[in-house]
mmCIF file with all atom_site columns, C-alpha atoms in Angstrom:
data_model
loop_
_atom_site.group_PDB
_atom_site.id
_atom_site.type_symbol
_atom_site.label_atom_id
_atom_site.label_alt_id
_atom_site.label_comp_id
_atom_site.label_asym_id
_atom_site.label_entity_id
_atom_site.label_seq_id
_atom_site.pdbx_PDB_ins_code
_atom_site.Cartn_x
_atom_site.Cartn_y
_atom_site.Cartn_z
_atom_site.occupancy
_atom_site.B_iso_or_equiv
_atom_site.pdbx_formal_charge
_atom_site.auth_seq_id
_atom_site.auth_comp_id
_atom_site.auth_asym_id
_atom_site.auth_atom_id
_atom_site.pdbx_PDB_model_num
ATOM 1   C CA . UNK F 1 1   ? 0.000   0.000   0.000  1.00 47.00 ? 55  UNK F CA 1
ATOM 2   C CA . UNK F 1 2   ? 1.458   3.365   -0.981 1.00 45.00 ? 56  UNK F CA 1
ATOM 3   C CA . UNK F 1 3   ? 1.629   6.259   1.435  1.00 46.00 ? 57  UNK F CA 1
ATOM 4   C CA . UNK F 1 4   ? -0.502  9.362   0.799  1.00 46.00 ? 58  UNK F CA 1
ATOM 5   C CA . UNK F 1 5   ? 0.994   11.818  -1.663 1.00 48.00 ? 59  UNK F CA 1
ATOM 6   C CA . UNK F 1 6   ? 1.540   15.475  -0.878 1.00 45.00 ? 60  UNK F CA 1
ATOM 7   C CA . UNK F 1 7   ? 0.469   18.382  -3.030 1.00 42.00 ? 61  UNK F CA 1
ATOM 8   C CA . UNK F 1 8   ? 3.843   18.394  -4.850 1.00 43.00 ? 62  UNK F CA 1
ATOM 9   C CA . UNK F 1 9   ? 4.151   14.671  -5.397 1.00 44.00 ? 63  UNK F CA 1
ATOM 10  C CA . UNK F 1 10  ? 6.277   14.036  -2.326 1.00 41.00 ? 64  UNK F CA 1
ATOM 11  C CA . UNK F 1 11  ? 5.354   11.406  0.199  1.00 41.00 ? 65  UNK F CA 1
ATOM 12  C CA . UNK F 1 12  ? 4.389   12.497  3.715  1.00 44.00 ? 66  UNK F CA 1
ATOM 13  C CA . UNK F 1 13  ? 4.063   10.380  6.792  1.00 43.00 ? 67  UNK F CA 1
ATOM 14  C CA . UNK F 1 14  ? 0.870   10.618  8.792  1.00 40.00 ? 68  UNK F CA 1
ATOM 15  C CA . UNK F 1 15  ? 1.324   11.994  12.307 1.00 41.00 ? 69  UNK F CA 1
ATOM 16  C CA . UNK F 1 16  ? 1.183   9.437   15.086 1.00 39.00 ? 70  UNK F CA 1
ATOM 17  C CA . UNK F 1 17  ? -0.333  10.276  18.446 1.00 39.00 ? 71  UNK F CA 1
ATOM 18  C CA . UNK F 1 18  ? 1.361   8.549   21.304 1.00 41.00 ? 72  UNK F CA 1
ATOM 19  C CA . UNK F 1 19  ? -0.210  8.008   24.684 1.00 40.00 ? 73  UNK F CA 1
ATOM 20  C CA . UNK F 1 20  ? 1.613   9.171   27.752 1.00 42.00 ? 74  UNK F CA 1
ATOM 21  C CA . UNK F 1 21  ? 2.911   6.356   29.964 1.00 41.00 ? 75  UNK F CA 1
ATOM 22  C CA . UNK F 1 22  ? 0.641   7.260   32.869 1.00 42.00 ? 76  UNK F CA 1
ATOM 23  C CA . UNK F 1 23  ? -2.458  7.940   30.764 1.00 37.00 ? 77  UNK F CA 1
ATOM 24  C CA . UNK F 1 24  ? -5.298  5.449   31.178 1.00 37.00 ? 78  UNK F CA 1
ATOM 25  C CA . UNK F 1 25  ? -8.079  4.460   28.846 1.00 38.00 ? 79  UNK F CA 1
ATOM 26  C CA . UNK F 1 26  ? -11.373 6.127   29.634 1.00 33.00 ? 80  UNK F CA 1
ATOM 27  C CA . UNK F 1 27  ? -14.678 4.356   29.250 1.00 33.00 ? 81  UNK F CA 1
ATOM 28  C CA . UNK F 1 28  ? -17.274 5.921   26.994 1.00 35.00 ? 82  UNK F CA 1
ATOM 29  C CA . UNK F 1 29  ? -20.045 5.204   29.457 1.00 39.00 ? 83  UNK F CA 1
ATOM 30  C CA . UNK F 1 30  ? -21.751 7.990   31.341 1.00 40.00 ? 84  UNK F CA 1
ATOM 31  C CA . UNK F 1 31  ? -20.476 6.638   34.638 1.00 42.00 ? 85  UNK F CA 1
ATOM 32  C CA . UNK F 1 32  ? -16.896 7.456   33.641 1.00 45.00 ? 86  UNK F CA 1
ATOM 33  C CA . UNK F 1 33  ? -17.555 11.192  33.568 1.00 44.00 ? 87  UNK F CA 1
ATOM 34  C CA . UNK F 1 34  ? -17.863 13.355  36.624 1.00 53.00 ? 88  UNK F CA 1
ATOM 35  C CA . UNK F 1 35  ? -20.402 16.118  37.185 1.00 53.00 ? 89  UNK F CA 1
ATOM 36  C CA . UNK F 1 36  ? -19.972 19.363  35.225 1.00 54.00 ? 90  UNK F CA 1
ATOM 37  C CA . UNK F 1 37  ? -18.067 22.155  36.952 1.00 57.00 ? 91  UNK F CA 1
ATOM 38  C CA . UNK F 1 38  ? -20.291 24.393  39.045 1.00 55.00 ? 92  UNK F CA 1
ATOM 39  C CA . UNK F 1 39  ? -19.824 28.108  39.540 1.00 53.00 ? 93  UNK F CA 1
ATOM 40  C CA . UNK F 1 40  ? -18.271 28.973  42.877 1.00 53.00 ? 94  UNK F CA 1
ATOM 41  C CA . UNK F 1 41  ? -21.031 31.413  43.845 1.00 48.00 ? 95  UNK F CA 1
ATOM 42  C CA . UNK F 1 42  ? -23.824 29.197  42.506 1.00 48.00 ? 96  UNK F CA 1
ATOM 43  C CA . UNK F 1 43  ? -23.344 26.015  44.491 1.00 46.00 ? 97  UNK F CA 1
ATOM 44  C CA . UNK F 1 44  ? -26.282 25.271  46.738 1.00 49.00 ? 98  UNK F CA 1
ATOM 45  C CA . UNK F 1 45  ? -28.009 28.604  46.063 1.00 57.00 ? 99  UNK F CA 1
ATOM 46  C CA . UNK F 1 46  ? -30.398 27.577  43.309 1.00 69.00 ? 100 UNK F CA 1
ATOM 47  C CA . UNK F 1 47  ? -34.086 28.001  43.925 1.00 74.00 ? 101 UNK F CA 1
ATOM 48  C CA . UNK F 1 48  ? -36.915 25.938  42.526 1.00 74.00 ? 102 UNK F CA 1
ATOM 49  C CA . UNK F 1 49  ? -38.445 26.709  39.166 1.00 76.00 ? 103 UNK F CA 1
ATOM 50  C CA . UNK F 1 50  ? -41.660 28.720  39.164 1.00 80.00 ? 104 UNK F CA 1
ATOM 51  C CA . UNK F 1 51  ? -44.722 27.131  37.634 1.00 79.00 ? 105 UNK F CA 1
ATOM 52  C CA . UNK F 1 52  ? -46.741 29.078  35.097 1.00 78.00 ? 106 UNK F CA 1
ATOM 53  C CA . UNK F 1 53  ? -49.994 27.681  36.584 1.00 80.00 ? 107 UNK F CA 1
ATOM 54  C CA . UNK F 1 54  ? -51.936 28.340  33.413 1.00 82.00 ? 108 UNK F CA 1
ATOM 55  C CA . UNK F 1 55  ? -55.019 26.335  34.451 1.00 84.00 ? 109 UNK F CA 1
ATOM 56  C CA . UNK F 1 56  ? -55.667 28.142  37.804 1.00 80.00 ? 110 UNK F CA 1
ATOM 57  C CA . UNK F 1 57  ? -54.898 31.496  36.195 1.00 82.00 ? 111 UNK F CA 1
ATOM 58  C CA . UNK F 1 58  ? -57.245 30.761  33.301 1.00 87.00 ? 112 UNK F CA 1
ATOM 59  C CA . UNK F 1 59  ? -60.075 29.669  35.633 1.00 87.00 ? 113 UNK F CA 1
ATOM 60  C CA . UNK F 1 60  ? -59.716 32.768  37.816 1.00 84.00 ? 114 UNK F CA 1
ATOM 61  C CA . UNK F 1 61  ? -59.563 35.057  34.792 1.00 88.00 ? 115 UNK F CA 1
ATOM 62  C CA . UNK F 1 62  ? -62.671 33.443  33.271 1.00 92.00 ? 116 UNK F CA 1
ATOM 63  C CA . UNK F 1 63  ? -64.649 33.729  36.505 1.00 89.00 ? 117 UNK F CA 1
ATOM 64  C CA . UNK F 1 64  ? -63.644 37.362  36.990 1.00 89.00 ? 118 UNK F CA 1
ATOM 65  C CA . UNK F 1 65  ? -64.598 38.106  33.393 1.00 93.00 ? 119 UNK F CA 1
ATOM 66  C CA . UNK F 1 66  ? -68.055 36.555  33.814 1.00 91.00 ? 120 UNK F CA 1
ATOM 67  C CA . UNK F 1 67  ? -68.756 38.270  37.134 1.00 87.00 ? 121 UNK F CA 1
ATOM 68  C CA . UNK F 1 68  ? -67.508 41.632  35.879 1.00 90.00 ? 122 UNK F CA 1
ATOM 69  C CA . UNK F 1 69  ? -69.561 41.241  32.702 1.00 90.00 ? 123 UNK F CA 1
ATOM 70  C CA . UNK F 1 70  ? -72.769 40.526  34.628 1.00 84.00 ? 124 UNK F CA 1
ATOM 71  C CA . UNK F 1 71  ? -72.246 43.481  36.962 1.00 84.00 ? 125 UNK F CA 1
ATOM 72  C CA . UNK F 1 72  ? -71.392 45.880  34.138 1.00 88.00 ? 126 UNK F CA 1
ATOM 73  C CA . UNK F 1 73  ? -74.454 44.794  32.176 1.00 86.00 ? 127 UNK F CA 1
ATOM 74  C CA . UNK F 1 74  ? -76.685 45.254  35.205 1.00 84.00 ? 128 UNK F CA 1
ATOM 75  C CA . UNK F 1 75  ? -75.220 48.682  36.005 1.00 85.00 ? 129 UNK F CA 1
ATOM 76  C CA . UNK F 1 76  ? -75.673 49.758  32.395 1.00 87.00 ? 130 UNK F CA 1
ATOM 77  C CA . UNK F 1 77  ? -79.283 48.540  32.484 1.00 83.00 ? 131 UNK F CA 1
ATOM 78  C CA . UNK F 1 78  ? -80.000 50.521  35.665 1.00 82.00 ? 132 UNK F CA 1
ATOM 79  C CA . UNK F 1 79  ? -78.394 53.611  34.135 1.00 84.00 ? 133 UNK F CA 1
ATOM 80  C CA . UNK F 1 80  ? -80.727 53.185  31.163 1.00 84.00 ? 134 UNK F CA 1
ATOM 81  C CA . UNK F 1 81  ? -83.763 53.327  33.502 1.00 82.00 ? 135 UNK F CA 1
ATOM 82  C CA . UNK F 1 82  ? -84.363 49.600  33.357 1.00 83.00 ? 136 UNK F CA 1
ATOM 83  C CA . UNK F 1 83  ? -84.963 47.414  36.412 1.00 81.00 ? 137 UNK F CA 1
ATOM 84  C CA . UNK F 1 84  ? -82.019 45.602  37.888 1.00 78.00 ? 138 UNK F CA 1
ATOM 85  C CA . UNK F 1 85  ? -81.585 41.916  37.146 1.00 80.00 ? 139 UNK F CA 1
ATOM 86  C CA . UNK F 1 86  ? -83.514 39.521  39.317 1.00 82.00 ? 140 UNK F CA 1
ATOM 87  C CA . UNK F 1 87  ? -80.399 37.738  40.666 1.00 78.00 ? 141 UNK F CA 1
ATOM 88  C CA . UNK F 1 88  ? -78.901 40.985  41.945 1.00 78.00 ? 142 UNK F CA 1
ATOM 89  C CA . UNK F 1 89  ? -82.138 42.045  43.651 1.00 82.00 ? 143 UNK F CA 1
ATOM 90  C CA . UNK F 1 90  ? -82.456 38.602  45.230 1.00 84.00 ? 144 UNK F CA 1
ATOM 91  C CA . UNK F 1 91  ? -78.803 38.653  46.336 1.00 79.00 ? 145 UNK F CA 1
ATOM 92  C CA . UNK F 1 92  ? -79.215 42.107  47.909 1.00 80.00 ? 146 UNK F CA 1
ATOM 93  C CA . UNK F 1 93  ? -82.373 40.970  49.706 1.00 85.00 ? 147 UNK F CA 1
ATOM 94  C CA . UNK F 1 94  ? -80.717 37.803  51.047 1.00 82.00 ? 148 UNK F CA 1
ATOM 95  C CA . UNK F 1 95  ? -77.696 39.732  52.304 1.00 79.00 ? 149 UNK F CA 1
ATOM 96  C CA . UNK F 1 96  ? -79.941 42.276  54.000 1.00 84.00 ? 150 UNK F CA 1
ATOM 97  C CA . UNK F 1 97  ? -82.251 39.762  55.674 1.00 85.00 ? 151 UNK F CA 1
ATOM 98  C CA . UNK F 1 98  ? -79.968 36.857  56.640 1.00 83.00 ? 152 UNK F CA 1
ATOM 99  C CA . UNK F 1 99  ? -78.021 37.227  59.915 1.00 86.00 ? 153 UNK F CA 1
ATOM 100 C CA . UNK F 1 100 ? -74.276 36.747  60.042 1.00 82.00 ? 154 UNK F CA 1
ATOM 101 C CA . UNK F 1 101 ? -74.565 33.466  61.929 1.00 85.00 ? 155 UNK F CA 1
ATOM 102 C CA . UNK F 1 102 ? -76.759 31.917  59.232 1.00 87.00 ? 156 UNK F CA 1
ATOM 103 C CA . UNK F 1 103 ? -75.425 28.580  57.987 1.00 89.00 ? 157 UNK F CA 1
ATOM 104 C CA . UNK F 1 104 ? -75.415 29.613  54.335 1.00 86.00 ? 158 UNK F CA 1
ATOM 105 C CA . UNK F 1 105 ? -73.593 32.839  55.116 1.00 85.00 ? 159 UNK F CA 1
ATOM 106 C CA . UNK F 1 106 ? -70.963 30.903  57.039 1.00 90.00 ? 160 UNK F CA 1
ATOM 107 C CA . UNK F 1 107 ? -70.596 28.364  54.203 1.00 92.00 ? 161 UNK F CA 1
ATOM 108 C CA . UNK F 1 108 ? -70.229 31.098  51.611 1.00 88.00 ? 162 UNK F CA 1
ATOM 109 C CA . UNK F 1 109 ? -67.671 32.944  53.734 1.00 90.00 ? 163 UNK F CA 1
ATOM 110 C CA . UNK F 1 110 ? -65.704 29.731  54.330 1.00 94.00 ? 164 UNK F CA 1
ATOM 111 C CA . UNK F 1 111 ? -65.626 28.888  50.624 1.00 93.00 ? 165 UNK F CA 1
ATOM 112 C CA . UNK F 1 112 ? -64.475 32.410  49.766 1.00 90.00 ? 166 UNK F CA 1
ATOM 113 C CA . UNK F 1 113 ? -61.762 32.268  52.452 1.00 94.00 ? 167 UNK F CA 1
ATOM 114 C CA . UNK F 1 114 ? -60.505 28.883  51.260 1.00 94.00 ? 168 UNK F CA 1
ATOM 115 C CA . UNK F 1 115 ? -60.361 30.057  47.647 1.00 87.00 ? 169 UNK F CA 1
ATOM 116 C CA . UNK F 1 116 ? -58.561 33.222  48.717 1.00 87.00 ? 170 UNK F CA 1
ATOM 117 C CA . UNK F 1 117 ? -55.980 31.299  50.729 1.00 92.00 ? 171 UNK F CA 1
ATOM 118 C CA . UNK F 1 118 ? -55.514 28.887  47.814 1.00 87.00 ? 172 UNK F CA 1
ATOM 119 C CA . UNK F 1 119 ? -54.804 31.771  45.438 1.00 83.00 ? 173 UNK F CA 1
ATOM 120 C CA . UNK F 1 120 ? -52.378 33.335  47.916 1.00 86.00 ? 174 UNK F CA 1
ATOM 121 C CA . UNK F 1 121 ? -50.498 30.030  48.280 1.00 86.00 ? 175 UNK F CA 1
ATOM 122 C CA . UNK F 1 122 ? -50.310 29.644  44.507 1.00 81.00 ? 176 UNK F CA 1
ATOM 123 C CA . UNK F 1 123 ? -48.989 33.171  44.148 1.00 80.00 ? 177 UNK F CA 1
ATOM 124 C CA . UNK F 1 124 ? -46.382 32.856  46.913 1.00 82.00 ? 178 UNK F CA 1
ATOM 125 C CA . UNK F 1 125 ? -44.986 29.376  46.184 1.00 82.00 ? 179 UNK F CA 1
ATOM 126 C CA . UNK F 1 126 ? -42.918 28.387  43.137 1.00 81.00 ? 180 UNK F CA 1
ATOM 127 C CA . UNK F 1 127 ? -44.484 25.015  42.406 1.00 78.00 ? 181 UNK F CA 1
ATOM 128 C CA . UNK F 1 128 ? -42.914 22.490  39.998 1.00 81.00 ? 182 UNK F CA 1
ATOM 129 C CA . UNK F 1 129 ? -42.009 20.168  42.839 1.00 81.00 ? 183 UNK F CA 1
ATOM 130 C CA . UNK F 1 130 ? -41.148 17.463  40.319 1.00 84.00 ? 184 UNK F CA 1
ATOM 131 C CA . UNK F 1 131 ? -38.157 19.399  38.926 1.00 88.00 ? 185 UNK F CA 1
ATOM 132 C CA . UNK F 1 132 ? -34.923 19.425  40.921 1.00 89.00 ? 186 UNK F CA 1
ATOM 133 C CA . UNK F 1 133 ? -32.699 22.482  40.256 1.00 89.00 ? 187 UNK F CA 1
ATOM 134 C CA . UNK F 1 134 ? -29.181 21.709  39.092 1.00 87.00 ? 188 UNK F CA 1
ATOM 135 C CA . UNK F 1 135 ? -26.026 23.626  39.871 1.00 86.00 ? 189 UNK F CA 1
ATOM 136 C CA . UNK F 1 136 ? -25.197 26.392  37.441 1.00 82.00 ? 190 UNK F CA 1
ATOM 137 C CA . UNK F 1 137 ? -22.291 25.902  35.059 1.00 79.00 ? 191 UNK F CA 1
ATOM 138 C CA . UNK F 1 138 ? -23.015 29.218  33.311 1.00 80.00 ? 192 UNK F CA 1
ATOM 139 C CA . UNK F 1 139 ? -24.376 32.394  34.938 1.00 81.00 ? 193 UNK F CA 1
ATOM 140 C CA . UNK F 1 140 ? -27.116 32.804  32.293 1.00 80.00 ? 194 UNK F CA 1
ATOM 141 C CA . UNK F 1 141 ? -28.276 29.193  32.077 1.00 82.00 ? 195 UNK F CA 1
ATOM 142 C CA . UNK F 1 142 ? -30.483 27.320  34.540 1.00 83.00 ? 196 UNK F CA 1
ATOM 143 C CA . UNK F 1 143 ? -31.099 23.605  34.351 1.00 86.00 ? 197 UNK F CA 1
ATOM 144 C CA . UNK F 1 144 ? -33.401 21.209  36.129 1.00 88.00 ? 198 UNK F CA 1
ATOM 145 C CA . UNK F 1 145 ? -33.801 17.458  36.369 1.00 90.00 ? 199 UNK F CA 1
ATOM 146 C CA . UNK F 1 146 ? -37.118 15.678  36.768 1.00 92.00 ? 200 UNK F CA 1
ATOM 147 C CA . UNK F 1 147 ? -37.436 13.410  39.763 1.00 92.00 ? 201 UNK F CA 1
ATOM 148 C CA . UNK F 1 148 ? -38.460 10.468  37.605 1.00 93.00 ? 202 UNK F CA 1
ATOM 149 C CA . UNK F 1 149 ? -35.332 10.849  35.481 1.00 93.00 ? 203 UNK F CA 1
ATOM 150 C CA . UNK F 1 150 ? -33.125 11.052  38.578 1.00 94.00 ? 204 UNK F CA 1
ATOM 151 C CA . UNK F 1 151 ? -34.832 7.971   40.032 1.00 95.00 ? 205 UNK F CA 1
ATOM 152 C CA . UNK F 1 152 ? -34.269 6.082   36.770 1.00 95.00 ? 206 UNK F CA 1
ATOM 153 C CA . UNK F 1 153 ? -30.561 6.921   36.799 1.00 95.00 ? 207 UNK F CA 1
ATOM 154 C CA . UNK F 1 154 ? -30.170 5.803   40.413 1.00 95.00 ? 208 UNK F CA 1
ATOM 155 C CA . UNK F 1 155 ? -32.114 2.610   39.733 1.00 95.00 ? 209 UNK F CA 1
ATOM 156 C CA . UNK F 1 156 ? -29.883 1.749   36.769 1.00 95.00 ? 210 UNK F CA 1
ATOM 157 C CA . UNK F 1 157 ? -26.783 2.313   38.880 1.00 95.00 ? 211 UNK F CA 1
ATOM 158 C CA . UNK F 1 158 ? -28.226 0.214   41.708 1.00 95.00 ? 212 UNK F CA 1
ATOM 159 C CA . UNK F 1 159 ? -28.883 -2.676  39.340 1.00 95.00 ? 213 UNK F CA 1
ATOM 160 C CA . UNK F 1 160 ? -25.186 -2.677  38.410 1.00 94.00 ? 214 UNK F CA 1
ATOM 161 C CA . UNK F 1 161 ? -24.221 -3.686  41.961 1.00 94.00 ? 215 UNK F CA 1
ATOM 162 C CA . UNK F 1 162 ? -23.530 -7.384  42.340 1.00 93.00 ? 216 UNK F CA 1
ATOM 163 C CA . UNK F 1 163 ? -26.227 -9.194  44.285 1.00 92.00 ? 217 UNK F CA 1
ATOM 164 C CA . UNK F 1 164 ? -29.056 -6.759  43.525 1.00 93.00 ? 218 UNK F CA 1
ATOM 165 C CA . UNK F 1 165 ? -32.028 -8.510  41.960 1.00 93.00 ? 219 UNK F CA 1
ATOM 166 C CA . UNK F 1 166 ? -34.452 -5.591  41.872 1.00 93.00 ? 220 UNK F CA 1
ATOM 167 C CA . UNK F 1 167 ? -34.529 -2.011  43.082 1.00 95.00 ? 221 UNK F CA 1
ATOM 168 C CA . UNK F 1 168 ? -37.131 0.675   43.613 1.00 95.00 ? 222 UNK F CA 1
ATOM 169 C CA . UNK F 1 169 ? -36.049 4.296   43.860 1.00 95.00 ? 223 UNK F CA 1
ATOM 170 C CA . UNK F 1 170 ? -38.110 7.277   44.936 1.00 94.00 ? 224 UNK F CA 1
ATOM 171 C CA . UNK F 1 171 ? -36.485 10.692  44.723 1.00 94.00 ? 225 UNK F CA 1
ATOM 172 C CA . UNK F 1 172 ? -37.896 13.563  46.735 1.00 90.00 ? 226 UNK F CA 1
ATOM 173 C CA . UNK F 1 173 ? -36.693 17.110  47.220 1.00 86.00 ? 227 UNK F CA 1
ATOM 174 C CA . UNK F 1 174 ? -34.455 16.260  50.177 1.00 89.00 ? 228 UNK F CA 1
ATOM 175 C CA . UNK F 1 175 ? -34.244 12.479  50.184 1.00 93.00 ? 229 UNK F CA 1
ATOM 176 C CA . UNK F 1 176 ? -33.600 9.606   47.805 1.00 94.00 ? 230 UNK F CA 1
ATOM 177 C CA . UNK F 1 177 ? -35.174 6.406   49.113 1.00 96.00 ? 231 UNK F CA 1
ATOM 178 C CA . UNK F 1 178 ? -33.743 3.205   47.618 1.00 95.00 ? 232 UNK F CA 1
ATOM 179 C CA . UNK F 1 179 ? -35.205 -0.215  48.387 1.00 95.00 ? 233 UNK F CA 1
ATOM 180 C CA . UNK F 1 180 ? -33.284 -3.118  46.900 1.00 95.00 ? 234 UNK F CA 1
ATOM 181 C CA . UNK F 1 181 ? -33.783 -6.877  46.953 1.00 95.00 ? 235 UNK F CA 1
ATOM 182 C CA . UNK F 1 182 ? -30.692 -9.102  47.021 1.00 93.00 ? 236 UNK F CA 1
ATOM 183 C CA . UNK F 1 183 ? -30.652 -12.758 45.989 1.00 89.00 ? 237 UNK F CA 1
ATOM 184 C CA . UNK F 1 184 ? -27.050 -13.522 46.931 1.00 87.00 ? 238 UNK F CA 1
ATOM 185 C CA . UNK F 1 185 ? -24.134 -12.005 48.892 1.00 89.00 ? 239 UNK F CA 1
ATOM 186 C CA . UNK F 1 186 ? -24.341 -10.704 52.415 1.00 92.00 ? 240 UNK F CA 1
ATOM 187 C CA . UNK F 1 187 ? -26.833 -7.892  52.927 1.00 93.00 ? 241 UNK F CA 1
ATOM 188 C CA . UNK F 1 188 ? -24.260 -5.678  54.654 1.00 93.00 ? 242 UNK F CA 1
ATOM 189 C CA . UNK F 1 189 ? -21.890 -6.006  51.689 1.00 94.00 ? 243 UNK F CA 1
ATOM 190 C CA . UNK F 1 190 ? -24.634 -5.198  49.196 1.00 94.00 ? 244 UNK F CA 1
ATOM 191 C CA . UNK F 1 191 ? -25.732 -2.212  51.266 1.00 94.00 ? 245 UNK F CA 1
ATOM 192 C CA . UNK F 1 192 ? -22.168 -0.898  51.499 1.00 95.00 ? 246 UNK F CA 1
ATOM 193 C CA . UNK F 1 193 ? -21.677 -1.183  47.736 1.00 95.00 ? 247 UNK F CA 1
ATOM 194 C CA . UNK F 1 194 ? -25.002 0.530   47.133 1.00 95.00 ? 248 UNK F CA 1
ATOM 195 C CA . UNK F 1 195 ? -24.047 3.379   49.446 1.00 95.00 ? 249 UNK F CA 1
ATOM 196 C CA . UNK F 1 196 ? -20.811 3.989   47.552 1.00 95.00 ? 250 UNK F CA 1
ATOM 197 C CA . UNK F 1 197 ? -22.286 3.579   44.068 1.00 95.00 ? 251 UNK F CA 1
ATOM 198 C CA . UNK F 1 198 ? -25.394 5.675   44.653 1.00 95.00 ? 252 UNK F CA 1
ATOM 199 C CA . UNK F 1 199 ? -23.496 8.415   46.462 1.00 94.00 ? 253 UNK F CA 1
ATOM 200 C CA . UNK F 1 200 ? -21.275 8.771   43.408 1.00 94.00 ? 254 UNK F CA 1
ATOM 201 C CA . UNK F 1 201 ? -24.354 8.691   41.154 1.00 95.00 ? 255 UNK F CA 1
ATOM 202 C CA . UNK F 1 202 ? -26.092 11.452  43.119 1.00 94.00 ? 256 UNK F CA 1
ATOM 203 C CA . UNK F 1 203 ? -22.962 13.587  42.948 1.00 93.00 ? 257 UNK F CA 1
ATOM 204 C CA . UNK F 1 204 ? -22.735 12.993  39.195 1.00 92.00 ? 258 UNK F CA 1
ATOM 205 C CA . UNK F 1 205 ? -26.283 14.294  38.724 1.00 92.00 ? 259 UNK F CA 1
ATOM 206 C CA . UNK F 1 206 ? -25.002 17.806  39.437 1.00 89.00 ? 260 UNK F CA 1
ATOM 207 C CA . UNK F 1 207 ? -27.960 18.854  41.593 1.00 90.00 ? 261 UNK F CA 1
ATOM 208 C CA . UNK F 1 208 ? -27.781 22.126  43.496 1.00 88.00 ? 262 UNK F CA 1
ATOM 209 C CA . UNK F 1 209 ? -29.071 20.409  46.635 1.00 89.00 ? 263 UNK F CA 1
ATOM 210 C CA . UNK F 1 210 ? -28.191 16.708  46.465 1.00 92.00 ? 264 UNK F CA 1
ATOM 211 C CA . UNK F 1 211 ? -30.809 14.653  48.333 1.00 93.00 ? 265 UNK F CA 1
ATOM 212 C CA . UNK F 1 212 ? -29.825 12.545  51.310 1.00 94.00 ? 266 UNK F CA 1
ATOM 213 C CA . UNK F 1 213 ? -29.469 8.861   50.513 1.00 95.00 ? 267 UNK F CA 1
ATOM 214 C CA . UNK F 1 214 ? -31.478 6.193   52.310 1.00 94.00 ? 268 UNK F CA 1
ATOM 215 C CA . UNK F 1 215 ? -30.766 2.563   51.348 1.00 95.00 ? 269 UNK F CA 1
ATOM 216 C CA . UNK F 1 216 ? -32.772 -0.467  52.469 1.00 95.00 ? 270 UNK F CA 1
ATOM 217 C CA . UNK F 1 217 ? -31.748 -3.965  51.391 1.00 94.00 ? 271 UNK F CA 1
ATOM 218 C CA . UNK F 1 218 ? -33.855 -7.068  51.962 1.00 94.00 ? 272 UNK F CA 1
ATOM 219 C CA . UNK F 1 219 ? -33.448 -10.730 51.083 1.00 91.00 ? 273 UNK F CA 1
ATOM 220 C CA . UNK F 1 220 ? -35.551 -12.117 48.296 1.00 81.00 ? 274 UNK F CA 1
ATOM 221 C CA . UNK F 1 221 ? -38.350 -14.448 49.337 1.00 76.00 ? 275 UNK F CA 1
ATOM 222 C CA . UNK F 1 222 ? -38.426 -17.708 47.421 1.00 64.00 ? 276 UNK F CA 1
ATOM 223 C CA . UNK F 1 223 ? -41.648 -19.600 47.045 1.00 54.00 ? 277 UNK F CA 1
ATOM 224 C CA . UNK F 1 224 ? -41.579 -23.111 48.385 1.00 48.00 ? 278 UNK F CA 1
ATOM 225 C CA . UNK F 1 225 ? -42.893 -25.791 46.061 1.00 47.00 ? 279 UNK F CA 1
#
């Protein structure tokens, strides 16, 4: 086989890249890579993502539009020397005649208070509890990881531990609960390996607030014939 020719007809040898003596082969799997670098002033200071809450906002806007439309129509009718609508006259009469300790007045006030508190809670809390904020690697970029995705990653890593037959993982905001079933090896050894493997996996997720790890290992129950 001839060597590649240069632009002027001369032969040129291809460059050879040599590996340093102390350099090791790196696996192409995701487990071989560590978490991305996090900004020094952004570690642990990320807040949760705010939910748009389109459905509650749409319902409230629609109700306010209907109520405002009815009142404006009734006021315009009264201004045009027409009698007020029957529902407004009946509502005014009921409010004037019923005492404050009436059961229907108390029910209406309770419903209004509950709805008001619900709207205040929605306005003051971020929501999106299913998205875990990740540490920032760039000041203008925010990233989040769904709990289900984090639980799937931890479950896959748990299944790589020798002796684990099945695993269930539930990731919360502050805690990752792992329940594994082992069909061989000592339970203490399996639990120790799971602690090490899952701790590394949680760190590799790059979360701003890594959840605490809780591992439970039980022996598989075999059915007797």
